[in-house]
Each structure stands twice: as C-alpha cells, then as structure tokens.
PDB file of C-alpha atoms and ligand atoms in Angstrom:
ATOM      1  CA  MET A 150     102.602 141.394 109.706  1.00 44.00           C
ATOM      2  CA  GLY A 151     102.458 138.976 106.746  1.00 42.00           C
ATOM      3  CA  ALA A 152     104.114 135.693 108.689  1.00 49.00           C
ATOM      4  CA  ASP A 153     103.109 132.494 107.091  1.00 53.00           C
ATOM      5  CA  GLU A 154     100.974 131.411 110.125  1.00 64.00           C
ATOM      6  CA  ASP A 155      99.231 134.641 110.542  1.00 77.00           C
ATOM      7  CA  TYR A 156      96.641 134.884 107.642  1.00 90.00           C
ATOM      8  CA  ASP A 157      92.526 134.906 108.051  1.00 91.00           C
ATOM      9  CA  TYR A 158      91.934 133.688 104.706  1.00 93.00           C
ATOM     10  CA  LEU A 159      93.896 132.178 101.601  1.00 94.00           C
ATOM     11  CA  PHE A 160      92.569 132.682  98.521  1.00 95.00           C
ATOM     12  CA  LYS A 161      94.031 131.463  95.069  1.00 96.00           C
ATOM     13  CA  LEU A 162      94.935 133.865  92.312  1.00 97.00           C
ATOM     14  CA  VAL A 163      96.067 132.555  88.610  1.00 97.00           C
ATOM     15  CA  LEU A 164      97.639 134.957  85.973  1.00 97.00           C
ATOM     16  CA  ILE A 165      96.966 134.032  82.306  1.00 96.00           C
ATOM     17  CA  GLY A 166      96.957 135.466  79.716  1.00 96.00           C
ATOM     18  CA  ASP A 167      99.461 135.331  76.224  1.00 95.00           C
ATOM     19  CA  SER A 168     103.636 134.816  76.174  1.00 94.00           C
ATOM     20  CA  GLY A 169     105.765 138.223  77.233  1.00 95.00           C
ATOM     21  CA  VAL A 170     102.442 140.400  78.559  1.00 97.00           C
ATOM     22  CA  GLY A 171     104.415 140.754  82.005  1.00 97.00           C
ATOM     23  CA  LYS A 172     102.535 138.299  84.021  1.00 96.00           C
ATOM     24  CA  SER A 173     105.645 136.822  85.740  1.00 96.00           C
ATOM     25  CA  ASN A 174     106.656 140.541  85.929  1.00 97.00           C
ATOM     26  CA  LEU A 175     103.752 141.560  87.571  1.00 98.00           C
ATOM     27  CA  LEU A 176     103.843 138.740  90.042  1.00 97.00           C
ATOM     28  CA  SER A 177     107.298 139.622  91.209  1.00 96.00           C
ATOM     29  CA  ARG A 178     106.981 143.257  91.728  1.00 98.00           C
ATOM     30  CA  PHE A 179     103.559 142.667  93.868  1.00 98.00           C
ATOM     31  CA  THR A 180     105.270 139.417  95.721  1.00 97.00           C
ATOM     32  CA  ARG A 181     108.880 140.979  95.946  1.00 96.00           C
ATOM     33  CA  ASN A 182     109.192 144.041  94.516  1.00 97.00           C
ATOM     34  CA  GLU A 183     111.438 143.138  91.443  1.00 95.00           C
ATOM     35  CA  PHE A 184     110.971 143.532  87.776  1.00 95.00           C
ATOM     36  CA  SER A 185     113.324 141.997  84.933  1.00 94.00           C
ATOM     37  CA  LEU A 186     113.571 143.164  81.784  1.00 91.00           C
ATOM     38  CA  GLU A 187     114.723 139.982  80.524  1.00 88.00           C
ATOM     39  CA  THR A 188     112.393 137.901  78.237  1.00 80.00           C
ATOM     40  CA  LYS A 189     112.836 134.386  79.757  1.00 82.00           C
ATOM     41  CA  SER A 190     109.409 132.496  79.313  1.00 83.00           C
ATOM     42  CA  THR A 191     107.993 130.428  82.399  1.00 80.00           C
ATOM     43  CA  ILE A 192     108.516 126.726  82.036  1.00 80.00           C
ATOM     44  CA  GLY A 193     105.937 125.218  83.981  1.00 81.00           C
ATOM     45  CA  VAL A 194     104.174 126.657  87.367  1.00 86.00           C
ATOM     46  CA  GLU A 195     105.574 129.209  89.486  1.00 89.00           C
ATOM     47  CA  PHE A 196     103.408 130.444  92.610  1.00 88.00           C
ATOM     48  CA  ALA A 197     104.153 133.388  94.862  1.00 95.00           C
ATOM     49  CA  THR A 198     102.459 134.568  98.059  1.00 95.00           C
ATOM     50  CA  ARG A 199     101.987 138.103  99.736  1.00 96.00           C
ATOM     51  CA  SER A 200      99.465 138.771 102.686  1.00 96.00           C
ATOM     52  CA  VAL A 201      97.523 141.982 102.433  1.00 96.00           C
ATOM     53  CA  PRO A 202      95.171 143.497 104.893  1.00 95.00           C
ATOM     54  CA  VAL A 203      91.568 143.841 103.866  1.00 95.00           C
ATOM     55  CA  ASP A 204      88.573 145.089 106.190  1.00 92.00           C
ATOM     56  CA  SER A 205      90.934 144.281 109.151  1.00 90.00           C
ATOM     57  CA  LYS A 206      91.650 141.037 108.104  1.00 92.00           C
ATOM     58  CA  LEU A 207      94.762 139.668 107.083  1.00 94.00           C
ATOM     59  CA  VAL A 208      94.309 138.002 103.653  1.00 95.00           C
ATOM     60  CA  LYS A 209      97.245 135.845 102.113  1.00 94.00           C
ATOM     61  CA  ALA A 210      97.497 135.871  98.022  1.00 96.00           C
ATOM     62  CA  GLN A 211      99.117 132.622  96.421  1.00 96.00           C
ATOM     63  CA  ILE A 212      99.481 133.650  93.139  1.00 97.00           C
ATOM     64  CA  TRP A 213     100.031 131.262  90.042  1.00 95.00           C
ATOM     65  CA  ASP A 214     101.908 131.936  87.399  1.00 94.00           C
ATOM     66  CA  THR A 215     102.407 129.651  84.040  1.00 89.00           C
ATOM     67  CA  ALA A 216     103.709 130.140  80.350  1.00 84.00           C
ATOM     68  CA  GLY A 217     101.290 132.027  78.092  1.00 79.00           C
ATOM     69  CA  GLN A 218     102.663 129.444  75.462  1.00 79.00           C
ATOM     70  CA  GLU A 219     100.828 126.446  74.687  1.00 71.00           C
ATOM     71  CA  ARG A 220     103.968 124.203  74.771  1.00 66.00           C
ATOM     72  CA  TYR A 221     105.383 125.361  78.481  1.00 67.00           C
ATOM     73  CA  ARG A 222     101.468 125.706  80.051  1.00 68.00           C
ATOM     74  CA  ALA A 223     101.269 123.186  82.663  1.00 64.00           C
ATOM     75  CA  ILE A 224      98.104 120.908  83.102  1.00 72.00           C
ATOM     76  CA  THR A 225      94.958 123.083  82.719  1.00 84.00           C
ATOM     77  CA  SER A 226      92.596 122.046  84.867  1.00 87.00           C
ATOM     78  CA  ALA A 227      95.114 121.628  88.034  1.00 88.00           C
ATOM     79  CA  TYR A 228      96.420 125.135  87.468  1.00 91.00           C
ATOM     80  CA  TYR A 229      92.676 126.410  87.656  1.00 93.00           C
ATOM     81  CA  ARG A 230      91.281 124.079  90.681  1.00 92.00           C
ATOM     82  CA  GLY A 231      90.834 126.285  93.485  1.00 93.00           C
ATOM     83  CA  ALA A 232      91.050 129.396  92.052  1.00 96.00           C
ATOM     84  CA  VAL A 233      88.523 131.813  93.158  1.00 95.00           C
ATOM     85  CA  GLY A 234      90.283 134.716  91.073  1.00 97.00           C
ATOM     86  CA  ALA A 235      92.212 135.749  88.286  1.00 98.00           C
ATOM     87  CA  LEU A 236      94.182 137.902  86.380  1.00 98.00           C
ATOM     88  CA  ILE A 237      93.499 138.211  82.320  1.00 98.00           C
ATOM     89  CA  VAL A 238      96.747 140.292  81.253  1.00 98.00           C
ATOM     90  CA  TYR A 239      97.079 141.615  77.851  1.00 98.00           C
ATOM     91  CA  ASP A 240     100.084 143.755  76.418  1.00 98.00           C
ATOM     92  CA  VAL A 241      98.400 147.401  75.809  1.00 98.00           C
ATOM     93  CA  THR A 242     101.360 147.593  73.108  1.00 98.00           C
ATOM     94  CA  ARG A 243     100.269 144.069  70.782  1.00 98.00           C
ATOM     95  CA  HIS A 244      96.549 144.013  69.986  1.00 98.00           C
ATOM     96  CA  VAL A 245      96.569 140.384  69.256  1.00 98.00           C
ATOM     97  CA  THR A 246      97.149 139.863  72.969  1.00 98.00           C
ATOM     98  CA  PHE A 247      94.142 141.750  73.766  1.00 98.00           C
ATOM     99  CA  GLU A 248      92.300 139.912  71.412  1.00 98.00           C
ATOM    100  CA  ASN A 249      93.186 136.994  72.535  1.00 97.00           C
ATOM    101  CA  VAL A 250      91.480 137.676  76.044  1.00 97.00           C
ATOM    102  CA  GLU A 251      88.650 136.083  74.811  1.00 97.00           C
ATOM    103  CA  ARG A 252      89.982 132.807  74.707  1.00 95.00           C
ATOM    104  CA  TRP A 253      91.358 133.142  77.923  1.00 95.00           C
ATOM    105  CA  LEU A 254      88.111 134.194  79.640  1.00 97.00           C
ATOM    106  CA  LYS A 255      86.701 131.232  78.191  1.00 96.00           C
ATOM    107  CA  GLU A 256      89.196 129.131  79.128  1.00 94.00           C
ATOM    108  CA  LEU A 257      88.987 130.192  82.677  1.00 96.00           C
ATOM    109  CA  ARG A 258      85.089 129.884  82.934  1.00 96.00           C
ATOM    110  CA  ASP A 259      85.399 126.595  81.843  1.00 94.00           C
ATOM    111  CA  HIS A 260      87.523 125.450  84.939  1.00 94.00           C
ATOM    112  CA  THR A 261      86.248 127.401  87.562  1.00 94.00           C
ATOM    113  CA  GLU A 262      82.955 128.365  89.388  1.00 91.00           C
ATOM    114  CA  ALA A 263      80.897 131.221  88.712  1.00 90.00           C
ATOM    115  CA  TYR A 264      81.635 132.873  91.569  1.00 91.00           C
ATOM    116  CA  VAL A 265      85.387 133.593  90.266  1.00 95.00           C
ATOM    117  CA  VAL A 266      86.448 136.941  90.424  1.00 97.00           C
ATOM    118  CA  VAL A 267      88.040 138.477  87.282  1.00 98.00           C
ATOM    119  CA  MET A 268      90.168 141.048  86.656  1.00 98.00           C
ATOM    120  CA  LEU A 269      91.280 142.562  82.934  1.00 98.00           C
ATOM    121  CA  VAL A 270      95.054 143.543  82.954  1.00 98.00           C
ATOM    122  CA  GLY A 271      96.251 145.833  80.695  1.00 98.00           C
ATOM    123  CA  ASN A 272     100.034 145.797  81.826  1.00 98.00           C
ATOM    124  CA  LYS A 273     102.755 148.011  80.145  1.00 98.00           C
ATOM    125  CA  ALA A 274     101.089 151.002  80.128  1.00 98.00           C
ATOM    126  CA  ASP A 275     104.339 153.205  80.749  1.00 98.00           C
ATOM    127  CA  LEU A 276     104.917 152.517  76.734  1.00 98.00           C
ATOM    128  CA  ARG A 277     102.665 155.271  76.053  1.00 97.00           C
ATOM    129  CA  HIS A 278     103.899 155.935  72.601  1.00 98.00           C
ATOM    130  CA  LEU A 279     103.375 152.207  71.140  1.00 98.00           C
ATOM    131  CA  ARG A 280      99.981 151.785  72.737  1.00 98.00           C
ATOM    132  CA  ALA A 281      97.503 149.682  70.167  1.00 98.00           C
ATOM    133  CA  VAL A 282      94.817 149.046  72.875  1.00 98.00           C
ATOM    134  CA  SER A 283      92.537 152.140  73.938  1.00 98.00           C
ATOM    135  CA  THR A 284      91.454 152.531  77.253  1.00 98.00           C
ATOM    136  CA  GLU A 285      88.089 152.930  75.889  1.00 98.00           C
ATOM    137  CA  GLU A 286      88.090 149.666  73.859  1.00 98.00           C
ATOM    138  CA  ALA A 287      89.276 147.301  77.307  1.00 98.00           C
ATOM    139  CA  THR A 288      86.991 149.307  79.276  1.00 98.00           C
ATOM    140  CA  GLU A 289      83.686 148.298  77.001  1.00 98.00           C
ATOM    141  CA  TYR A 290      84.702 144.889  76.696  1.00 98.00           C
ATOM    142  CA  ALA A 291      85.555 144.595  80.572  1.00 98.00           C
ATOM    143  CA  GLU A 292      81.758 146.009  81.035  1.00 98.00           C
ATOM    144  CA  LYS A 293      80.242 143.635  78.333  1.00 98.00           C
ATOM    145  CA  GLU A 294      82.052 140.738  80.167  1.00 97.00           C
ATOM    146  CA  ASN A 295      81.290 141.953  83.745  1.00 96.00           C
ATOM    147  CA  ILE A 296      84.747 141.735  84.768  1.00 97.00           C
ATOM    148  CA  TYR A 297      86.744 144.508  86.083  1.00 98.00           C
ATOM    149  CA  PHE A 298      89.899 146.037  84.320  1.00 98.00           C
ATOM    150  CA  MET A 299      92.720 148.151  84.878  1.00 98.00           C
ATOM    151  CA  GLU A 300      95.752 149.251  83.271  1.00 98.00           C
ATOM    152  CA  THR A 301      99.523 148.735  84.997  1.00 98.00           C
ATOM    153  CA  SER A 302     102.895 148.749  84.534  1.00 98.00           C
ATOM    154  CA  ALA A 303     104.921 146.635  86.361  1.00 98.00           C
ATOM    155  CA  LEU A 304     108.155 148.275  85.014  1.00 98.00           C
ATOM    156  CA  GLU A 305     106.812 151.738  86.609  1.00 98.00           C
ATOM    157  CA  SER A 306     105.204 149.894  89.366  1.00 97.00           C
ATOM    158  CA  LEU A 307     102.040 151.633  88.745  1.00 98.00           C
ATOM    159  CA  ASN A 308      98.461 150.145  89.682  1.00 98.00           C
ATOM    160  CA  VAL A 309     100.037 146.645  89.869  1.00 98.00           C
ATOM    161  CA  GLY A 310      99.293 146.369  93.629  1.00 98.00           C
ATOM    162  CA  ASN A 311      95.994 148.095  93.107  1.00 98.00           C
ATOM    163  CA  ALA A 312      95.037 145.144  90.751  1.00 98.00           C
ATOM    164  CA  PHE A 313      95.895 142.631  93.190  1.00 98.00           C
ATOM    165  CA  VAL A 314      94.435 144.196  96.297  1.00 98.00           C
ATOM    166  CA  GLU A 315      91.412 145.096  94.427  1.00 97.00           C
ATOM    167  CA  VAL A 316      90.663 141.028  93.190  1.00 98.00           C
ATOM    168  CA  LEU A 317      91.586 140.432  96.876  1.00 97.00           C
ATOM    169  CA  THR A 318      88.986 142.779  98.249  1.00 96.00           C
ATOM    170  CA  GLN A 319      86.193 141.461  95.851  1.00 96.00           C
ATOM    171  CA  ILE A 320      86.670 138.038  97.005  1.00 95.00           C
ATOM    172  CA  TYR A 321      86.732 138.349 100.610  1.00 94.00           C
ATOM    173  CA  ASN A 322      83.517 140.593 100.012  1.00 92.00           C
ATOM    174  CA  VAL A 323      81.879 137.700  98.202  1.00 89.00           C
ATOM    175  CA  VAL A 324      83.328 135.403 100.668  1.00 84.00           C
ATOM    176  CA  SER A 325      82.124 137.766 103.894  1.00 79.00           C
ATOM    177  CA  ARG A 326      79.084 137.916 102.144  1.00 74.00           C
ATOM    178  CA  LYS A 327      78.264 134.548 102.676  1.00 62.00           C
ATOM    179  CA  THR A 328      78.887 134.187 106.174  1.00 57.00           C
ATOM    180  CA  LEU A 329      75.860 137.002 106.596  1.00 54.00           C
ATOM    181  CA  GLU A 330      73.361 136.232 103.912  1.00 54.00           C
ATOM    182  CA  THR A 331      71.291 133.170 103.428  1.00 44.00           C
ATOM    183  CA  MET A 332      71.647 132.050  99.408  1.00 46.00           C
ATOM    184  CA  ASP A 333      69.667 131.554  97.497  1.00 50.00           C
ATOM    185  CA  ASP A 334      69.391 128.348  95.155  1.00 49.00           C
ATOM    186  CA  ASP A 335      70.058 130.149  91.843  1.00 49.00           C
ATOM    187  CA  PRO A 336      72.520 128.160  90.387  1.00 49.00           C
ATOM    188  CA  ASN A 337      73.962 131.351  88.275  1.00 49.00           C
ATOM    189  CA  SER A 338      74.441 133.170  92.089  1.00 47.00           C
ATOM    190  CA  LYS A 339      77.900 134.830  91.904  1.00 45.00           C
ATOM    191  CA  ALA A 340      78.048 133.839  95.978  1.00 46.00           C
ATOM    192  CA  LEU A 341      79.674 131.340  96.934  1.00 45.00           C
ATOM    193  CA  PRO A 342      78.316 127.815  97.895  1.00 45.00           C
ATOM    194  CA  LYS A 343      76.321 126.807 100.970  1.00 39.00           C
ATOM    195  CA  GLY A 344      78.082 125.870 103.977  1.00 36.00           C
ATOM    196  CA  GLU A 345      79.185 127.019 106.922  1.00 33.00           C
ATOM    197  CA  THR A 346      83.435 126.802 106.173  1.00 33.00           C
ATOM    198  CA  ILE A 347      84.465 128.582 103.740  1.00 37.00           C
ATOM    199  CA  VAL A 348      87.047 125.819 101.791  1.00 37.00           C
ATOM    200  CA  ILE A 349      87.061 125.558  98.255  1.00 41.00           C
ATOM    201  CA  GLY A 350      89.580 123.049  96.916  1.00 35.00           C
ATOM    202  CA  THR A 351      90.084 119.448  97.835  1.00 33.00           C
ATOM    203  CA  LYS A 352      94.165 119.028  98.393  1.00 35.00           C
ATOM    204  CA  ASP A 353      96.226 120.751 100.508  1.00 41.00           C
ATOM    205  CA  ASP A 354      98.145 122.712  97.783  1.00 40.00           C
ATOM    206  CA  ASP A 355      95.234 123.571  95.630  1.00 40.00           C
ATOM    207  CA  VAL A 356      93.003 125.106  98.573  1.00 40.00           C
ATOM    208  CA  SER A 357      92.086 128.192  98.373  1.00 44.00           C
ATOM    209  CA  ALA A 358      89.706 130.209 100.540  1.00 43.00           C
ATOM    210  CA  VAL A 359      90.508 128.886 103.702  1.00 42.00           C
ATOM    211  CA  LYS A 360      88.920 130.862 106.824  1.00 41.00           C
ATOM    212  CA  LYS A 361      91.452 129.242 109.192  1.00 42.00           C
ATOM    213  CA  SER A 362      89.855 129.976 112.413  1.00 36.00           C
ATOM    214  CA  GLY A 363      86.305 129.000 113.261  1.00 36.00           C
ATOM    215  CA  CYS A 364      83.780 130.514 110.875  1.00 35.00           C
ATOM    216  CA  CYS A 365      81.849 132.932 110.048  1.00 33.00           C
ATOM    217  CA  SER A 366      81.609 135.471 112.843  1.00 33.00           C
ATOM    218  CA  THR A 367      82.191 138.864 111.768  1.00 31.00           C
TER     219      THR A 367
HETATM  220  N1  GTP B 297     108.266 148.315  79.232  1.00 93.06           N
HETATM  221  C1  GTP B 297     107.155 147.210  80.309  1.00 93.06           C
HETATM  222  N2  GTP B 297     108.440 146.074  79.978  1.00 93.06           N
HETATM  223  C2  GTP B 297     106.969 145.067  80.548  1.00 93.06           C
HETATM  224  C3  GTP B 297     106.125 145.181  81.734  1.00 93.06           C
HETATM  225  N3  GTP B 297     106.140 144.478  82.424  1.00 93.06           N
HETATM  226  C4  GTP B 297     106.345 143.158  81.774  1.00 93.06           C
HETATM  227  N4  GTP B 297     107.709 143.483  80.516  1.00 93.06           N
HETATM  228  C5  GTP B 297     108.941 143.088  79.848  1.00 93.06           C
HETATM  229  O1  GTP B 297     108.025 141.871  79.317  1.00 93.06           O
HETATM  230  C6  GTP B 297     109.075 140.677  78.668  1.00 93.06           C
HETATM  231  C7  GTP B 297     107.484 139.947  79.146  1.00 93.06           C
HETATM  232  O2  GTP B 297     107.578 139.827  80.528  1.00 93.06           O
HETATM  233  P1  GTP B 297     106.865 138.355  81.411  1.00 93.06           P
HETATM  234  O3  GTP B 297     106.895 138.746  82.760  1.00 93.06           O
HETATM  235  O4  GTP B 297     108.163 137.534  81.432  1.00 93.06           O
HETATM  236  O5  GTP B 297     106.055 137.881  80.442  1.00 93.06           O
HETATM  237  P2  GTP B 297     105.167 136.730  80.606  1.00 93.06           P
HETATM  238  O6  GTP B 297     103.500 137.252  80.467  1.00 93.06           O
HETATM  239  O7  GTP B 297     105.240 136.469  82.332  1.00 93.06           O
HETATM  240  O8  GTP B 297     105.842 135.622  79.481  1.00 93.06           O
HETATM  241  P3  GTP B 297     105.454 134.006  79.658  1.00 93.06           P
HETATM  242  O9  GTP B 297     105.907 133.337  80.639  1.00 93.06           O
HETATM  243  O10 GTP B 297     106.057 133.814  78.421  1.00 93.06           O
HETATM  244  O11 GTP B 297     103.857 133.837  79.366  1.00 93.06           O
HETATM  245  C8  GTP B 297     109.784 141.358  79.726  1.00 93.06           C
HETATM  246  O12 GTP B 297     111.133 141.598  78.956  1.00 93.06           O
HETATM  247  C9  GTP B 297     109.813 142.171  80.685  1.00 93.06           C
HETATM  248  O13 GTP B 297     110.808 142.940  80.934  1.00 93.06           O
HETATM  249  C10 GTP B 297     105.578 146.654  81.695  1.00 93.06           C
HETATM  250  O14 GTP B 297     104.770 147.029  82.481  1.00 93.06           O
HETATM  251  N5  GTP B 297     106.632 147.277  80.944  1.00 93.06           N
END
C-alpha cells in the first residue's frame, strides 16, 4: 500500500507557524518516522508525501513546509495555492508563537478557499515543565475560530499521525459530501465548488485534490 500511483485522492496540506515550533519535525515524523534535535531553519520550500487509508479509500497527502521566518519564506501565494488543509503550529513552551497564530490564520484565509480544513497544533507537548500555553486557552481559541485543535510531540511521536489523519479525514468528508449533495449557492458555504470532477488547483504541482479515477460514485 502507498505506492505513488495507488491513491484515490491527493490533498495538498501546508504547514505554517513561527520559526522553530517544529513544523519540519512534524513533517519528517509523519512521512519518514524521523526526528532531529538539530535547529536548522527550513530554507525555501520542502514537501513530502504519505498515503493513508481513509474510509476504505487511499488518500495521499502532499505536505508543504516552509520557514516560519520571514526572510526565508517562499512566495506566499504559490505556497498556499491549491491547499485544502493546513496545520498551524505553535510551541506550547513559547506563548508568543501562540499569539502569532492569529496572523498565520489570517494569512491562510486570505490565500485559500473557505472550505480549507484548519488544525491548530500545539507542539512540544513533551516539555511539560516548560509549558506556557494551557490546553484550555488553545481549546477556547480553536472553538472561537471554528478550527480543529490537537497537542502533539514530534519528539515523542505523540498525536502526530492523529493530527494529519484528522485533517485528511475532514477534507475527505467535505469532498465525499460534495459527491452526495447538491450544493447550495451560499458563498460562505464550507462545501467544495460545484463540478463533477474534484480538482482544485491549476498546474500539476499545485493540484491539491484530485480524484483520480472517474468521479463521484460512492
Ligand atoms: N522537545 C521537543 N522539541 C522539538 C519538537 N519538535 C521540534 N523540536 C525541536 O525544535 C527545534 C525546531 O524544530 P523545526 O522542526 O526545525 O522547526 P520549524 O518550525 O520547522 O522551524 P523553521 O524551519 O525555522 O520555521 C529543533 O531543535 C527540534 O529538535 C518536539 O515535539 N519536542
């Protein structure tokens, strides 16, 4: 399972959040089961993929990672183009990284469609004695913003798979709901745009949600 050609859906996800919160390590933990203690900022954009089963379909996640630091960041609009899911990461030991989530969420919403699935991720949950952001504070914020929330540790492999798989499952739910329901015309609708084949994005490398074989039979 997981051979590149085998998937039913391909979803583009983006990782965003301040520098040093653990985005690259969440990515390497999920896609390669690797973790590194090195502090090495991402330069430009990296991406990695992993396929997981969701509701008897194989969903391939194409996960993009860029530096949190402004000067290393790739061109924003290209980074976000076609993304159908996002993990906004903060470090539970640095409150300022949680305060900046608001900015990241705004940037994300400015560059993606309304149906983008967003997961707030409080990483480094293993550093219990250094915690500066409580679970309650983050839960409250996530509820207010109507986004999902999980605490993770890339170091201890805590909840990392769960966070990515939850985002993929929620995107899948939106996509498969689209195949079953007639859409209403509410511009604020969370559902996907009308159309038979689900393809979001334009160029090959930006295509984010593709149902490869045929359409819409469930
Ligand atoms: N204790 C602990 N350290 C972590 C965890 N995740 C990442 N780190 C450490 O935090 C530092 C930064 O991690 P990165 O994954 O490079 O962070 P980033 O968000 O990709 O950083 P930029 O590329 O600069 O945006 C590294 O030293 C990691 O080893 C975690 O869950 N627990």
